[in-house]
XYZ file of C-alpha atoms in Angstrom:
717
model
C 17.744 0.648 24.040
C 15.935 -1.766 26.273
C 14.270 -3.680 23.459
C 16.700 -3.741 20.543
C 15.198 -6.887 19.089
C 11.664 -5.291 19.116
C 13.091 -2.235 17.391
C 14.706 -4.461 14.716
C 11.476 -6.273 14.125
C 9.626 -3.000 13.771
C 12.291 -1.804 11.250
C 12.054 -5.040 9.319
C 8.414 -4.703 8.891
C 8.586 -1.038 7.996
C 11.129 -1.909 5.224
C 8.821 -4.603 3.864
C 5.943 -2.133 3.901
C 8.066 0.380 1.948
C 9.058 -2.334 -0.579
C 5.515 -3.872 -1.009
C 3.508 -0.650 -1.011
C 5.776 2.400 -1.238
C 7.345 2.066 -4.577
C 4.466 3.771 -6.425
C 4.584 6.887 -4.201
C 8.261 7.343 -3.948
C 9.558 10.965 -4.720
C 8.579 12.814 -6.826
C 5.191 11.148 -6.608
C 4.755 11.286 -2.813
C 2.532 14.424 -2.997
C 0.738 13.756 -6.342
C -0.264 10.081 -5.949
C -2.498 8.426 -3.382
C -0.886 5.494 -1.672
C -4.067 3.370 -2.107
C -5.206 1.644 -5.208
C -8.868 1.693 -4.461
C -11.229 1.816 -7.388
C -13.560 4.104 -5.423
C -12.800 7.444 -3.708
C -12.728 6.169 -0.123
C -9.149 7.477 0.356
C -10.366 11.051 -0.145
C -12.474 10.814 3.075
C -9.485 9.526 5.013
C -7.285 12.333 3.670
C -10.025 14.981 4.301
C -10.242 13.735 8.020
C -6.524 14.252 8.563
C -7.000 17.876 7.604
C -10.396 18.371 9.326
C -9.451 17.684 13.043
C -6.555 20.092 13.172
C -8.413 22.652 11.280
C -11.542 22.491 13.527
C -9.519 22.699 16.720
C -7.166 25.477 15.435
C -10.211 27.469 14.358
C -12.073 26.746 17.598
C -15.087 25.298 15.878
C -17.117 22.159 16.917
C -14.993 19.235 15.528
C -17.844 16.703 15.714
C -20.524 18.581 13.844
C -18.994 19.633 10.494
C -20.697 22.255 8.279
C -17.968 22.580 5.572
C -19.508 19.561 3.885
C -23.132 18.829 3.216
C -23.569 22.517 3.655
C -25.486 24.212 5.153
C -27.089 21.167 6.937
C -23.767 19.748 8.129
C -23.026 16.177 9.365
C -22.448 14.527 12.685
C -18.927 13.024 12.357
C -19.462 10.706 15.318
C -21.172 8.313 12.777
C -18.553 8.772 10.166
C -15.163 7.026 9.792
C -13.394 10.232 10.465
C -10.540 8.867 12.656
C -10.440 11.656 15.285
C -7.528 10.162 17.135
C -5.341 9.593 14.078
C -6.208 13.155 12.858
C -5.098 14.689 16.140
C -2.032 12.543 16.688
C -0.887 13.055 13.022
C -1.472 16.884 13.368
C 2.289 17.734 13.049
C 2.750 15.289 10.237
C -0.172 16.877 8.376
C 1.216 20.314 8.842
C 4.588 19.177 7.541
C 3.536 17.063 4.586
C 0.003 18.260 3.832
C -3.092 15.919 4.136
C -2.097 13.719 1.120
C 1.531 13.248 2.131
C 0.376 12.484 5.681
C -1.985 9.792 4.444
C 0.685 8.125 2.403
C 3.091 8.093 5.309
C 0.490 6.765 7.713
C -0.521 4.088 5.302
C 2.997 2.822 5.028
C 3.412 2.938 8.852
C 0.240 0.827 9.619
C 1.426 -2.602 8.466
C 4.711 -2.112 10.397
C 2.882 -1.228 13.581
C 0.490 -4.206 13.226
C 3.314 -6.674 12.571
C 5.412 -5.244 15.449
C 2.553 -5.593 17.993
C 1.855 -9.153 16.928
C 5.578 -9.803 17.129
C 5.576 -8.613 20.763
C 2.570 -10.802 21.662
C 4.034 -13.904 19.906
C 7.455 -13.415 21.552
C 5.800 -13.400 24.901
C 3.895 -16.578 24.061
C 6.791 -18.506 22.454
C 9.983 -16.866 23.814
C 11.524 -17.151 20.354
C 12.530 -14.399 18.030
C 12.181 -15.777 14.464
C 8.882 -17.601 15.022
C 7.521 -14.283 16.486
C 8.858 -12.470 13.363
C 6.789 -14.939 11.280
C 3.698 -14.161 13.455
C 4.248 -10.395 12.852
C 4.456 -10.996 9.133
C 1.319 -13.056 9.034
C -0.719 -10.451 10.937
C 0.798 -7.306 9.519
C 0.707 -8.369 5.890
C -2.395 -10.573 6.122
C -5.128 -10.511 3.377
C -7.097 -8.353 5.831
C -4.392 -5.711 5.904
C -3.697 -6.053 2.146
C -7.297 -5.408 1.350
C -7.634 -2.334 3.442
C -4.257 -0.910 2.140
C -6.370 0.037 -0.846
C -7.594 3.064 1.012
C -9.360 2.383 4.321
C -6.831 3.785 6.757
C -9.172 3.532 9.754
C -9.156 -0.249 9.423
C -5.316 -0.467 9.306
C -4.519 0.937 12.722
C -5.213 -2.272 14.622
C -1.904 -2.616 16.514
C -3.525 -1.923 19.851
C -5.382 -5.326 19.667
C -2.385 -7.652 19.993
C -1.092 -5.359 22.666
C -4.309 -5.596 24.587
C -4.103 -9.366 24.453
C -0.476 -9.118 25.635
C -1.615 -6.956 28.681
C -4.306 -9.488 29.534
C -1.717 -12.390 29.552
C 0.663 -10.513 31.684
C -2.131 -9.855 34.187
C -3.316 -13.442 34.241
C 0.229 -14.560 34.752
C 0.371 -12.104 37.765
C 3.301 -10.185 36.083
C 1.309 -7.031 35.733
C -0.446 -5.483 38.803
C -4.082 -4.230 38.501
C -3.084 -0.660 39.148
C -0.972 -0.750 35.940
C -3.160 -2.986 33.924
C -6.298 -0.709 34.165
C -4.852 2.532 32.856
C -2.753 0.700 30.157
C -5.654 -1.284 28.929
C -7.870 1.957 28.992
C -5.312 3.677 26.803
C -5.549 0.810 24.248
C -9.257 0.754 24.281
C -9.489 4.523 23.917
C -6.988 4.266 20.959
C -9.152 1.664 19.208
C -12.374 3.669 19.945
C -10.814 6.879 18.579
C -9.798 5.273 15.240
C -12.728 3.042 14.432
C -15.989 2.579 16.210
C -16.630 -0.638 14.202
C -13.251 -2.143 15.286
C -13.967 -1.139 18.896
C -17.304 -2.934 18.884
C -16.009 -6.131 17.278
C -12.900 -6.127 19.476
C -15.209 -5.999 22.472
C -17.264 -9.020 21.138
C -14.322 -11.127 20.217
C -12.543 -10.176 23.393
C -15.616 -11.398 25.386
C -15.553 -14.660 23.266
C -11.858 -15.124 24.045
C -12.426 -14.697 27.714
C -15.378 -17.141 27.632
C -13.188 -19.727 25.830
C -10.359 -19.161 28.277
C -12.702 -19.794 31.184
C -14.084 -22.956 29.490
C -10.598 -24.235 28.700
C -9.255 -23.523 32.145
C -12.049 -25.303 34.026
C -12.214 -24.833 37.747
C -8.438 -24.653 38.504
C -6.568 -21.559 39.531
C -6.333 -20.377 35.889
C -10.073 -20.261 35.716
C -10.084 -18.123 38.856
C -7.647 -15.856 37.200
C -10.095 -15.445 34.200
C -12.807 -14.520 36.575
C -10.395 -12.136 38.331
C -9.733 -10.176 35.127
C -13.305 -9.237 34.680
C -13.257 -6.379 37.185
C -10.121 -4.625 35.842
C -11.360 -5.047 32.238
C -14.650 -3.324 33.218
C -12.766 -0.625 34.967
C -10.602 -0.140 31.844
C -13.653 0.286 29.735
C -15.098 2.715 32.199
C -11.858 4.951 32.008
C -11.766 4.617 28.281
C -15.440 5.679 27.892
C -14.974 8.557 30.383
C -12.143 9.821 28.140
C -14.329 9.367 25.069
C -17.269 11.189 26.625
C -17.495 13.996 24.050
C -17.560 11.457 21.324
C -20.239 9.467 23.113
C -22.369 12.568 23.498
C -22.458 13.187 19.741
C -22.888 9.482 19.000
C -26.200 9.234 20.987
C -27.503 12.800 21.389
C -28.622 13.389 17.858
C -30.219 10.041 16.792
C -29.015 7.078 14.766
C -28.454 6.552 11.024
C -31.405 4.823 9.284
C -30.728 1.077 9.261
C -27.213 -0.368 8.799
C -24.524 1.920 7.537
C -23.582 -0.837 5.171
C -25.118 -4.295 4.565
C -23.391 -7.123 6.480
C -24.814 -9.677 3.920
C -22.741 -7.926 1.106
C -19.614 -7.682 3.279
C -19.334 -11.250 4.356
C -16.687 -13.839 3.537
C -17.362 -16.121 0.599
C -16.455 -19.684 1.291
C -14.422 -19.910 -1.904
C -12.288 -16.903 -0.750
C -10.824 -19.052 2.018
C -9.089 -20.946 -0.800
C -8.743 -18.469 -3.646
C -6.869 -15.222 -3.068
C -7.859 -11.757 -4.239
C -5.633 -9.672 -6.544
C -4.052 -8.066 -3.422
C -1.980 -11.294 -3.236
C 0.712 -12.359 -5.648
C -1.092 -15.673 -6.202
C -4.284 -13.905 -6.946
C -2.893 -11.406 -9.372
C -3.594 -13.288 -12.585
C -6.462 -13.561 -14.983
C -7.768 -16.866 -13.818
C -7.813 -16.097 -10.134
C -9.252 -12.550 -10.747
C -12.107 -14.086 -12.668
C -12.902 -16.346 -9.704
C -12.318 -13.710 -7.040
C -14.564 -11.141 -8.783
C -17.525 -13.109 -7.696
C -16.674 -12.923 -4.005
C -18.443 -9.657 -3.245
C -21.324 -7.655 -4.573
C -19.215 -4.491 -4.646
C -16.475 -3.693 -7.039
C -12.824 -4.195 -6.120
C -10.971 -6.690 -3.827
C -10.717 -4.528 -0.686
C -13.252 -6.648 1.267
C -11.978 -10.113 -0.106
C -9.752 -10.760 2.847
C -10.522 -14.431 3.909
C -7.744 -16.117 1.951
C -5.807 -18.438 4.258
C -2.562 -19.550 2.495
C -2.374 -23.313 2.159
C 0.917 -23.639 4.184
C -0.514 -21.439 6.845
C -3.668 -23.530 7.050
C -1.644 -26.680 7.170
C 0.659 -25.462 9.870
C -2.244 -24.178 12.031
C -4.071 -27.343 11.526
C -1.042 -29.422 12.464
C -0.468 -27.404 15.670
C -4.011 -27.344 16.795
C -4.508 -31.050 16.127
C -1.389 -31.964 18.008
C -2.057 -29.628 20.915
C -5.790 -29.992 21.233
C -5.401 -31.599 24.545
C -3.595 -28.514 25.986
C -5.234 -25.334 27.233
C -3.529 -23.101 24.637
C -4.368 -25.461 21.740
C -8.000 -25.687 22.671
C -8.272 -21.909 23.190
C -6.752 -21.086 19.838
C -8.723 -23.702 17.970
C -12.071 -22.726 19.440
C -11.472 -19.054 18.938
C -10.341 -19.500 15.367
C -13.266 -21.660 14.590
C -15.893 -19.302 16.099
C -14.243 -16.288 14.402
C -14.338 -17.958 10.921
C -17.933 -18.963 11.454
C -18.907 -15.416 12.334
C -16.916 -13.991 9.348
C -19.173 -15.905 6.956
C -21.806 -13.434 8.052
C -25.628 -13.764 8.376
C -25.990 -15.701 5.083
C -23.673 -18.295 3.634
C -21.996 -17.126 0.348
C -20.387 -19.432 -2.248
C -18.857 -17.996 -5.467
C -21.081 -14.900 -5.162
C -24.309 -16.818 -4.443
C -26.209 -16.087 -1.236
C -27.545 -19.218 0.390
C -29.019 -20.004 3.795
C -28.753 -18.245 7.173
C -25.748 -18.402 9.578
C -25.393 -17.644 13.217
C -24.299 -14.134 12.775
C -27.781 -13.258 11.735
C -28.643 -13.137 15.443
C -26.698 -9.934 15.772
C -28.406 -8.136 12.884
C -30.641 -6.000 15.151
C -28.140 -5.042 17.864
C -26.905 -1.394 17.946
C -23.316 -0.951 16.567
C -23.024 -4.718 15.663
C -25.730 -4.473 13.066
C -23.499 -2.241 11.119
C -20.294 -4.398 11.741
C -19.167 -6.040 8.563
C -18.480 -9.754 9.094
C -15.684 -10.096 6.468
C -13.582 -7.742 8.619
C -13.699 -10.305 11.475
C -10.772 -11.983 9.615
C -8.575 -9.407 11.526
C -8.976 -11.654 14.668
C -8.698 -14.919 12.753
C -5.331 -13.877 11.398
C -4.173 -13.011 14.826
C -5.092 -16.440 15.988
C -3.437 -18.056 12.871
C -0.271 -15.950 13.505
C 0.050 -17.205 17.047
C -0.657 -20.919 15.919
C 2.068 -20.567 13.293
C 4.510 -19.022 15.722
C 3.896 -21.833 18.361
C 4.279 -24.498 15.649
C 7.577 -22.976 14.398
C 8.862 -22.650 17.909
C 8.451 -26.414 18.850
C 11.767 -28.211 18.823
C 9.953 -31.608 18.375
C 10.054 -30.958 14.562
C 13.323 -30.676 12.624
C 14.781 -27.340 11.985
C 14.668 -27.842 8.289
C 10.894 -28.633 8.403
C 10.121 -25.487 10.440
C 12.157 -23.274 8.189
C 10.608 -24.782 5.071
C 7.066 -24.303 6.526
C 7.717 -20.713 7.507
C 9.305 -19.913 4.120
C 6.207 -21.415 2.376
C 3.909 -19.138 4.473
C 5.930 -16.052 3.500
C 5.978 -16.919 -0.166
C 2.276 -17.696 -0.371
C 1.367 -14.506 1.304
C 3.514 -12.022 -0.712
C 1.470 -9.063 -1.767
C 0.775 -8.167 -5.393
C 4.195 -6.977 -6.602
C 2.787 -4.384 -9.146
C 3.577 -0.999 -7.597
C 0.743 0.564 -9.657
C -1.661 -1.629 -7.905
C -1.009 0.073 -4.537
C -1.267 3.695 -5.710
C -3.147 5.920 -8.094
C -2.837 9.522 -9.283
C -4.604 12.199 -7.093
C -5.733 13.992 -10.305
C -5.925 17.262 -8.531
C -6.692 20.058 -11.004
C -4.182 22.860 -11.071
C -7.051 25.174 -10.113
C -6.843 23.639 -6.630
C -3.139 22.617 -6.347
C -1.892 26.069 -7.501
C -4.137 27.942 -5.094
C -5.846 29.814 -7.921
C -9.236 29.095 -6.272
C -8.572 31.942 -3.900
C -8.869 34.319 -6.905
C -12.216 33.053 -7.922
C -13.911 31.899 -4.733
C -14.628 33.870 -1.499
C -13.690 32.360 1.821
C -16.405 29.908 3.055
C -18.332 30.262 -0.255
C -20.506 27.219 -0.978
C -19.843 25.351 -4.166
C -20.850 22.107 -5.934
C -18.081 20.162 -7.476
C -18.631 17.607 -10.266
C -17.883 14.682 -10.037
C -20.281 14.927 -7.082
C -19.641 13.532 -3.654
C -18.349 9.943 -3.517
C -18.106 9.903 -7.333
C -14.999 12.105 -7.274
C -12.220 13.621 -5.175
C -13.917 16.767 -4.042
C -13.116 15.883 -0.381
C -9.521 15.662 -1.219
C -9.488 18.932 -2.993
C -11.303 20.688 -0.176
C -8.695 19.308 2.206
C -5.819 20.482 0.157
C -7.249 23.943 0.124
C -7.235 23.999 3.869
C -11.041 23.999 4.042
C -11.174 27.358 2.145
C -14.653 26.719 0.688
C -17.784 24.869 1.756
C -19.399 22.098 -0.338
C -23.109 21.342 -0.766
C -21.935 17.616 -1.044
C -19.577 15.192 0.610
C -18.430 11.696 0.860
C -19.017 10.422 4.397
C -19.784 6.789 3.903
C -21.878 4.438 1.740
C -24.973 6.655 1.725
C -25.913 10.324 1.305
C -27.049 12.089 4.454
C -30.849 12.369 4.987
C -31.159 16.054 4.269
C -29.590 15.650 0.836
C -31.236 12.341 -0.089
C -34.481 14.294 -0.191
C -33.195 16.157 -3.204
C -33.627 14.221 -6.488
C -30.831 16.092 -8.262
C -28.350 14.630 -5.694
C -29.325 11.101 -6.732
C -28.796 12.102 -10.366
C -25.365 13.445 -9.546
C -24.375 10.384 -7.560
C -25.467 7.797 -10.067
C -25.152 9.848 -13.265
C -28.791 9.035 -14.110
C -31.283 11.213 -15.976
C -34.260 12.562 -14.042
C -37.424 14.413 -15.033
C -37.122 18.294 -15.207
C -33.400 18.300 -14.263
C -32.939 22.040 -14.940
C -35.761 22.966 -12.415
C -34.515 20.374 -9.881
C -30.903 21.747 -10.078
C -31.965 25.393 -9.623
C -34.210 24.516 -6.649
C -31.299 22.598 -5.051
C -28.800 25.343 -5.647
C -31.149 27.988 -4.137
C -31.836 25.844 -1.133
C -28.237 25.353 -0.327
C -26.889 28.896 -1.097
C -24.616 27.622 -3.868
C -23.106 30.319 -5.929
C -20.566 28.430 -8.032
C -20.474 25.050 -9.734
C -17.029 23.643 -10.510
C -16.809 20.955 -13.201
C -13.554 19.049 -13.014
C -14.172 16.086 -15.274
C -14.621 16.032 -19.028
C -17.289 13.426 -18.702
C -19.385 15.749 -16.547
C -18.956 18.537 -19.012
C -20.586 16.372 -21.660
C -23.304 14.885 -19.421
C -24.282 17.976 -17.443
C -23.453 20.665 -20.016
C -27.051 20.983 -21.354
C -28.435 21.317 -17.853
C -25.826 23.766 -16.670
C -26.308 25.853 -19.735
C -29.806 26.874 -18.456
C -28.211 28.674 -15.384
C -28.042 31.975 -17.260
C -24.172 32.189 -17.107
C -21.268 31.455 -19.364
C -18.646 29.002 -17.907
C -15.084 30.140 -17.471
C -12.262 27.709 -18.000
C -9.541 27.996 -15.457
C -6.600 25.591 -15.006
C -8.469 22.370 -15.753
C -11.865 23.202 -14.483
C -15.044 24.972 -15.745
C -16.516 27.516 -13.323
C -20.246 28.388 -13.448
C -20.890 31.579 -11.425
C -24.595 31.822 -10.711
C -26.319 35.105 -10.269
C -28.598 35.345 -7.310
C -31.426 36.612 -9.605
C -31.398 33.335 -11.429
C -32.191 31.385 -8.305
C -34.576 33.879 -6.672
C -37.821 32.303 -7.827
C -36.832 29.085 -6.189
C -36.006 30.367 -2.688
C -39.409 29.618 -1.212
C -39.516 26.005 -2.465
C -38.745 22.991 -0.394
C -37.317 19.570 -0.897
C -40.624 17.881 -0.424
C -42.149 19.836 -3.392
C -39.487 18.512 -5.670
C -39.638 14.971 -4.264
C -43.357 14.826 -4.896
C -42.868 16.069 -8.470
C -39.975 13.725 -9.067
C -41.616 10.554 -7.653
C -44.934 11.203 -9.474
C -43.230 11.837 -12.767
C -41.226 8.687 -12.529
C -44.175 6.530 -11.360
C -46.453 7.883 -14.123
C -43.709 7.341 -16.731
C -43.406 3.683 -15.502
C -47.198 3.233 -15.785
C -47.129 4.410 -19.335
C -44.081 2.300 -20.252
C -45.692 -0.828 -18.785
C -48.916 -0.287 -20.756
C -47.045 0.367 -24.014
C -44.861 -2.550 -23.422
C -47.838 -4.975 -22.933
C -49.880 -3.436 -25.693
C -47.034 -4.156 -28.131
C -47.496 -7.903 -27.361
C -44.251 -8.397 -25.497
C -43.728 -11.053 -22.677
C -44.704 -9.742 -19.265
C -42.062 -12.074 -17.605
C -39.205 -10.102 -19.264
C -40.454 -6.672 -18.150
C -37.935 -4.622 -16.151
C -36.986 -0.975 -16.020
C -33.883 -1.790 -18.190
C -35.885 -3.658 -20.740
C -38.466 -0.887 -21.015
C -35.661 1.749 -21.409
C -33.883 -0.470 -24.027
C -37.109 -0.508 -26.135
C -37.638 3.192 -25.826
C -40.647 3.055 -23.530
C -38.569 4.845 -20.780
C -36.321 7.832 -21.232
C -32.566 7.041 -21.795
C -30.364 6.670 -18.838
C -33.147 6.169 -16.286
C -32.422 2.492 -15.236
C -29.441 1.318 -13.213
C -29.355 -2.462 -13.174
C -31.298 -5.184 -14.986
C -33.686 -6.452 -12.284
C -37.252 -5.797 -11.636
C -36.009 -3.399 -8.860
C -32.982 -1.453 -9.844
C -30.379 0.748 -7.975
C -32.025 3.959 -9.211
C -35.103 3.258 -7.170
C -37.270 1.973 -10.087
C -39.606 -1.019 -9.813
C -41.237 -2.562 -12.939
C -42.023 -6.186 -13.627
C -44.462 -9.135 -13.411
C -46.453 -10.065 -10.322
C -48.427 -13.113 -9.390
C -51.348 -14.285 -11.582
C -50.303 -12.230 -14.610
C -50.500 -8.824 -12.911
C -48.034 -5.950 -13.165
C -46.093 -4.279 -10.363
C -44.987 -0.659 -10.578
C -43.032 1.241 -7.978
C -40.580 4.005 -6.835
C -38.497 4.742 -3.787
C -39.419 7.659 -1.606
C -40.368 8.925 1.798
C -44.115 8.501 2.727
C -44.958 12.121 2.511
C -43.436 12.222 -1.040
C -45.220 9.144 -2.384
C -48.617 9.783 -0.641
C -49.988 11.736 -3.538
C -49.190 8.770 -5.794
C -50.984 6.514 -3.425
C -54.082 8.793 -3.219
C -54.316 9.130 -6.891
C -53.715 5.542 -8.093
C -54.595 3.231 -5.253
C -58.326 3.154 -6.359
C -57.135 1.456 -9.586
C -54.691 -0.964 -8.016
C -55.086 -4.457 -6.682
C -52.771 -3.804 -3.830
C -50.389 -1.177 -2.412
C -47.233 -2.043 -0.543
C -45.508 0.530 1.536
C -42.928 0.172 2.943
C -42.588 -2.914 0.716
C -43.109 -5.833 1.472
C -45.765 -4.633 3.909
C -49.244 -4.212 2.523
C -50.515 -0.745 3.170
C -53.596 -0.880 5.318
C -54.091 2.515 7.103
C -51.293 4.930 7.879
C -47.920 3.085 7.754
C -45.609 2.912 10.828
C -41.898 2.560 11.538
C -39.094 3.952 9.392
C -40.762 5.677 6.443
C -37.699 7.432 5.068
C -36.835 6.544 1.519
C -38.725 3.211 1.336
C -40.076 1.225 -1.577
C -43.572 1.892 -2.800
C -44.975 -0.976 -5.043
C -48.378 -0.974 -6.543
C -50.017 -3.977 -8.280
C -52.337 -3.595 -11.205
C -54.344 -6.021 -13.401
C -54.357 -5.327 -17.090
C -57.598 -3.325 -16.956
C -56.372 -1.288 -13.943
C -53.035 -0.609 -15.655
C -54.704 0.686 -18.786
C -56.838 3.065 -16.778
C -53.869 4.175 -14.685
C -51.748 4.787 -17.785
C -54.416 6.930 -19.406
C -54.683 8.895 -16.142
C -50.870 9.285 -16.013
C -50.803 10.738 -19.563
C -53.243 13.358 -18.597
C -51.352 14.120 -15.345
C -48.077 14.551 -17.101
C -49.691 16.993 -19.661
C -50.975 19.126 -16.770
C -47.572 18.947 -15.055
C -45.720 20.210 -18.085
C -48.132 23.105 -18.419
C -47.692 23.988 -14.679
C -43.901 23.887 -14.920
C -43.865 26.354 -17.711
C -45.511 28.833 -15.296
C -42.817 28.506 -12.579
C -41.632 26.384 -9.725
C -44.019 24.932 -7.100
C -44.823 27.096 -4.176
C -44.576 25.489 -0.717
C -47.805 26.013 1.296
């Protein structure tokens, strides 16, 4: 064994990972519990991806364009966090343990690999074993890693990043020839790209920042010349890596881009308070007081993205080292890199205790491809690498007493201990026996298209499909923060996702099922049985209870009248019904003498002016796409979300009665709108007289619509 010390370091980190995170999934729970405590269902996508890549290649089907989810449209996986490289490398593991078992094993391995790679880098920089072990612990068990241990496997495999820095140092020190540096760096870049496009993009940005700082710190001496000399081999490494990733790049750019950011950088930014207050992923954050404070850090539920906490001893050690070594090249480089990284991690807007304040420098990157979807809070990955190196260098300095260094290192370790509750790091898979026992084969045909409730990202349908070996197709999926465009056009999908009531749900459901060739609905959650039972009862079939699920087998004759309808027909009917109901609700609210300033969809629903379970949130604009509230000068604003073709009939009908029409909001509509018109806000402003006339017109329109729906579904011209 050429590097016995490195092996011992890796085994030490692996043991820590097992102790910290593995107790909740020890046998016999390894195949029945998910080694991730996320409150959402993100782990199901990671587990699904581990099954998909081997399945696609072994069945000789296109692995990038997947049609077993979001069927029959399919989805381009190049823009999904589907981890192709992990899926392929873990093929034998997935075959041996199944997708859930493989996910659990890979989750436990990730912190050990991250810690080991940081150990190797720190050992090269310091030449000391124990300071390097501390660096590996800081990086491998940082708040960044702890947060994403809750289910985001693609963000955990970051071990190539410290190795890439190590290669660069070896090259600059002329200890690694260019002919070796280029292919080795290309392998690491390809590995990062094949796991996470986001991490690849941000690694490129912060790598460029690091090289710029190195050049600045080196000045015009030979070291500065070395920094310039590395640019060509780095470019060659990128060229090789991208050549190897050519199939991925083709699918990335050949079929268009997602609409807007995949997720909002403003929502996924570091809160200033989070630098001082840990999330529940940390031992010190796992108490009622700290959880109450940390719950304000993010607009999304759960602590996964609250990863900015810098333990007080670590901050003190890093500050001490950087202050004392600022006059050295290494001290300036680490200090500048850490400062720039922390500034970028704050994101495009400053956050404090959940409040969004003024703009920050990262806002300049909001409109750049790839980077506009990078989430600034995740830049803490690079900050913790810089902090780990600073702590290792401080601990390795003999100028301080051994006792001080040991005490400082011990304090860092204690302050960074993860949440000790084994239940925090795992959760039951809740796989119904219908899937786990293989009974689905008796009731479903191979490649039959089904809908499973809970729907999409609201449940574990992706996990169950993976455990079936992709036996059936689904007219749903969980491939990120948003539903794919083809499915967003169907109002019933929004109802499934958010568990909201919609106008004419029975008709909307039948049209959706007919358009997507769905022959079976599987209800796996008692809550869905209650909420959707009345709607499902109109499908003309009696449900069959089988091992924990309800099966609705739908006869083709039941859906035949809906075969010739299209999503646009149902969008138009849906948007118009909601808009007209909002008009009537606003008029009734004001006629009753209530305060216009308090008008919202939630308030109108609470008072019975809107149907129950329509609103989602308490603002003028809510997350269910409803807009209702006051406007300037005592006027009233009413709106819905929809594509232009789906809201144009509303505009045509009610614009003559409105003071102003905004689409896409906040742009005032003057002539045909331009730009991205897919699922945008329509807001119309009425004075009291115009609102009264519009409400009367809406009542007549709803009466005609109900009469027409009794005749049959709309026919597409």
